[in-house]
Coordinates of N, CA, C and O in Angstrom, one line a residue:
X1 N 78.3 114.1 113.3 CA 79.5 114.2 112.6 C 79.2 114.3 111.1 O 78.5 113.5 110.6
X2 N 79.8 115.3 110.4 CA 79.5 115.5 109.0 C 80.4 114.5 108.2 O 81.5 114.2 108.5
X3 N 79.8 114.1 107.1 CA 80.6 113.2 106.2 C 81.0 114.0 104.9 O 80.1 114.7 104.4
X4 N 82.2 113.9 104.6 CA 82.7 114.7 103.4 C 82.4 113.9 102.1 O 82.7 112.7 102.0
X5 N 81.9 114.6 101.2 CA 81.6 114.0 99.9 C 82.3 114.8 98.8 O 81.8 115.0 97.7
X6 N 83.5 115.1 99.1 CA 84.3 115.9 98.2 C 84.7 115.1 97.0 O 84.7 113.8 97.0
X7 N 85.2 115.7 95.9 CA 85.6 115.1 94.7 C 86.8 114.1 95.0 O 86.8 113.0 94.4
X8 N 87.7 114.6 95.8 CA 88.9 113.7 96.1 C 88.5 112.5 96.8 O 89.0 111.4 96.5
X9 N 87.6 112.6 97.8 CA 87.2 111.4 98.5 C 86.4 110.4 97.6 O 86.7 109.2 97.6
X10 N 85.6 110.9 96.7 CA 84.9 110.1 95.8 C 85.8 109.4 94.8 O 85.7 108.3 94.5
X11 N 86.8 110.2 94.3 CA 87.8 109.6 93.4 C 88.6 108.5 94.0 O 88.9 107.5 93.4
X12 N 89.0 108.7 95.2 CA 89.9 107.7 95.9 C 89.1 106.5 96.2 O 89.6 105.3 96.1
X13 N 87.8 106.6 96.6 CA 87.0 105.4 96.9 C 86.7 104.7 95.6 O 86.8 103.5 95.6
X14 N 86.5 105.4 94.5 CA 86.3 104.8 93.2 C 87.5 104.1 92.7 O 87.5 103.0 92.1
X15 N 88.7 104.6 93.0 CA 90.0 104.0 92.7 C 90.1 102.6 93.4 O 90.6 101.6 92.8
X16 N 89.7 102.6 94.7 CA 89.7 101.4 95.4 C 88.8 100.3 94.9 O 89.1 99.2 94.7
X17 N 87.6 100.8 94.6 CA 86.6 99.9 94.0 C 87.0 99.3 92.6 O 86.9 98.1 92.4
X18 N 87.5 100.2 91.8 CA 88.0 99.8 90.5 C 89.2 98.8 90.6 O 89.3 97.8 89.8
X19 N 90.1 99.1 91.5 CA 91.2 98.2 91.8 C 90.7 96.8 92.2 O 91.2 95.8 91.7
X20 N 89.8 96.7 93.1 CA 89.3 95.4 93.6 C 88.5 94.7 92.5 O 88.7 93.5 92.3
X21 N 87.7 95.4 91.7 CA 87.0 94.8 90.6 C 88.0 94.3 89.5 O 87.8 93.2 88.9
X22 N 89.1 95.0 89.2 CA 90.0 94.6 88.2 C 90.8 93.3 88.7 O 91.0 92.4 87.9
X23 N 91.0 93.2 90.0 CA 91.7 92.0 90.6 C 90.7 90.8 90.5 O 91.1 89.7 90.2
X24 N 89.5 91.1 90.8 CA 88.5 90.0 90.7 C 88.3 89.5 89.3 O 88.2 88.3 89.0
X25 N 88.3 90.5 88.4 CA 88.2 90.2 87.0 C 89.4 89.4 86.5 O 89.3 88.5 85.7
X26 N 90.6 89.7 87.0 CA 91.8 89.0 86.6 C 91.8 87.6 87.0 O 92.3 86.7 86.3
X27 N 91.2 87.3 88.1 CA 91.1 85.9 88.6 C 90.1 85.1 87.9 O 90.2 83.9 87.8
X28 N 89.0 85.8 87.4 CA 87.9 85.1 86.8 C 87.9 85.0 85.3 O 87.2 84.2 84.7
X29 N 88.7 85.8 84.6 CA 88.7 85.8 83.2 C 89.6 84.7 82.6 O 90.5 84.2 83.3
X30 N 89.2 84.3 81.4 CA 90.0 83.2 80.7 C 91.0 83.8 79.7 O 91.8 83.1 79.2
X31 N 90.9 85.1 79.5 CA 91.8 85.8 78.6 C 92.8 86.7 79.4 O 92.3 87.7 79.9
X32 N 94.0 86.3 79.4 CA 95.0 87.1 80.3 C 95.2 88.5 79.8 O 95.5 89.4 80.6
X33 N 95.1 88.8 78.5 CA 95.4 90.1 78.0 C 94.3 91.1 78.5 O 94.6 92.3 78.8
X34 N 93.1 90.6 78.7 CA 92.0 91.5 79.3 C 92.3 91.8 80.7 O 92.1 92.9 81.2
X35 N 92.9 90.9 81.5 CA 93.3 91.1 82.9 C 94.4 92.2 83.0 O 94.3 93.0 83.8
X36 N 95.4 92.1 82.1 CA 96.5 93.0 82.1 C 95.9 94.4 81.7 O 96.3 95.4 82.3
X37 N 95.1 94.5 80.7 CA 94.5 95.8 80.3 C 93.6 96.4 81.4 O 93.8 97.6 81.7
X38 N 92.8 95.6 82.1 CA 92.0 96.1 83.2 C 92.9 96.6 84.3 O 92.6 97.6 84.9
X39 N 93.9 95.8 84.6 CA 94.8 96.2 85.7 C 95.5 97.5 85.3 O 95.7 98.4 86.2
X40 N 95.9 97.7 84.1 CA 96.7 98.9 83.7 C 95.8 100.1 83.7 O 96.2 101.2 84.2
X41 N 94.5 100.0 83.3 CA 93.6 101.1 83.4 C 93.3 101.4 84.9 O 93.2 102.6 85.2
X42 N 93.2 100.4 85.7 CA 93.0 100.7 87.1 C 94.2 101.3 87.8 O 94.0 102.2 88.7
X43 N 95.4 101.0 87.3 CA 96.6 101.7 87.9 C 96.6 103.1 87.5 O 96.9 104.0 88.3
X44 N 96.2 103.4 86.3 CA 96.2 104.8 85.8 C 95.2 105.6 86.6 O 95.4 106.7 87.1
X45 N 94.0 105.0 86.8 CA 92.9 105.7 87.5 C 93.4 105.9 89.0 O 93.2 107.0 89.6
X46 N 94.1 104.9 89.5 CA 94.6 105.0 90.9 C 95.6 106.1 91.1 O 95.6 106.8 92.1
X47 N 96.5 106.2 90.1 CA 97.5 107.2 90.2 C 96.9 108.6 90.1 O 97.4 109.5 90.8
X48 N 96.0 108.8 89.2 CA 95.3 110.1 89.1 C 94.6 110.4 90.4 O 94.7 111.6 90.9
X49 N 93.9 109.5 91.0 CA 93.2 109.8 92.3 C 94.2 109.9 93.4 O 93.9 110.7 94.3
X50 N 95.3 109.3 93.3 CA 96.4 109.5 94.3 C 96.9 110.9 94.3 O 97.1 111.5 95.3
X51 N 97.1 111.4 93.1 CA 97.5 112.8 92.9 C 96.5 113.7 93.4 O 96.8 114.8 94.0
X52 N 95.2 113.4 93.1 CA 94.1 114.3 93.5 C 94.0 114.4 95.1 O 93.7 115.4 95.7
X53 N 94.2 113.2 95.7 CA 94.0 113.2 97.2 C 95.3 113.3 98.0 O 95.4 112.8 99.1
X54 N 96.3 113.9 97.4 CA 97.6 113.9 98.1 C 97.7 114.7 99.3 O 98.6 114.6 100.1
X55 N 96.7 115.5 99.6 CA 96.7 116.4 100.8 C 96.0 115.8 102.0 O 96.1 116.3 103.1
X56 N 95.4 114.6 101.8 CA 94.7 114.0 102.9 C 95.2 112.5 102.9 O 95.1 111.8 102.0
X57 N 95.7 112.1 104.1 CA 96.3 110.8 104.2 C 95.3 109.7 104.1 O 95.6 108.6 103.6
X58 N 94.1 109.9 104.5 CA 93.0 108.9 104.4 C 92.7 108.6 102.9 O 92.5 107.5 102.5
X59 N 92.6 109.7 102.1 CA 92.3 109.5 100.7 C 93.5 108.8 100.0 O 93.3 108.0 99.1
X60 N 94.7 109.2 100.4 CA 95.9 108.5 99.8 C 95.9 107.0 100.1 O 96.3 106.2 99.3
X61 N 95.5 106.7 101.3 CA 95.5 105.2 101.7 C 94.5 104.5 100.8 O 94.7 103.4 100.4
X62 N 93.3 105.1 100.6 CA 92.3 104.4 99.7 C 92.9 104.3 98.3 O 92.7 103.2 97.7
X63 N 93.5 105.3 97.8 CA 94.0 105.2 96.4 C 95.2 104.2 96.3 O 95.3 103.5 95.3
X64 N 96.0 104.2 97.3 CA 97.1 103.3 97.4 C 96.6 101.8 97.4 O 97.2 100.9 96.8
X65 N 95.6 101.6 98.1 CA 95.0 100.2 98.2 C 94.5 99.8 96.8 O 94.6 98.7 96.4
X66 N 93.8 100.8 96.2 CA 93.3 100.5 94.8 C 94.5 100.2 93.8 O 94.4 99.3 93.0
X67 N 95.6 101.0 94.0 CA 96.7 100.7 93.1 C 97.3 99.4 93.4 O 97.7 98.6 92.5
X68 N 97.4 99.0 94.6 CA 97.9 97.7 95.0 C 97.1 96.5 94.4 O 97.6 95.6 93.8
X69 N 95.8 96.7 94.5 CA 94.9 95.6 93.9 C 95.0 95.6 92.3 O 94.9 94.6 91.7
X70 N 95.2 96.8 91.7 CA 95.4 96.8 90.3 C 96.7 96.2 89.9 O 96.8 95.5 88.8
X71 N 97.7 96.4 90.7 CA 99.0 95.7 90.4 C 98.9 94.2 90.5 O 99.4 93.5 89.7
X72 N 98.1 93.8 91.5 CA 97.8 92.3 91.6 C 97.1 91.8 90.4 O 97.4 90.8 89.8
X73 N 96.2 92.6 89.8 CA 95.5 92.2 88.6 C 96.4 92.1 87.4 O 96.4 91.2 86.6
X74 N 97.4 93.1 87.3 CA 98.3 93.0 86.2 C 99.3 91.8 86.4 O 99.6 91.1 85.4
X75 N 99.7 91.5 87.6 CA 100.6 90.4 87.8 C 99.9 89.1 87.6 O 100.5 88.2 87.0
X76 N 98.6 89.0 87.9 CA 97.9 87.7 87.7 C 97.7 87.5 86.2 O 97.9 86.4 85.6
X77 N 97.4 88.6 85.4 CA 97.3 88.5 84.0 C 98.6 88.2 83.3 O 98.6 87.3 82.4
X78 N 99.7 88.8 83.8 CA 101.0 88.4 83.2 C 101.4 87.0 83.5 O 102.0 86.3 82.7
X79 N 101.1 86.6 84.7 CA 101.4 85.2 85.1 C 100.6 84.2 84.2 O 101.2 83.2 83.8
X80 N 99.4 84.5 84.0 CA 98.6 83.6 83.1 C 99.1 83.7 81.7 O 99.0 82.7 81.0
X81 N 99.5 84.8 81.3 CA 100.0 85.0 79.9 C 101.3 84.2 79.6 O 101.4 83.6 78.6
X82 N 102.2 84.2 80.5 CA 103.5 83.6 80.3 C 103.7 82.3 81.0 O 104.8 81.7 81.0
X83 N 102.6 81.7 81.6 CA 102.7 80.4 82.2 C 101.9 79.4 81.4 O 100.9 79.5 81.0

């Protein structure tokens, strides 16, 4: 079975990885503004890769998972900022 290494697949996988890393960074950082910034950047990257992979449902699922983790990072940062 051949494995696809297209740009869309790579972008969506990287969006997932960046989303997970931003969520992990949000939980481990002591500065909440950095967590919100990292989450916002990850959301933008996730939306761009979601647009790129809109023709393949598997790619869209990867990008959506990355966006979800980036939203978690933003929410953790905002919670730390205002609590």
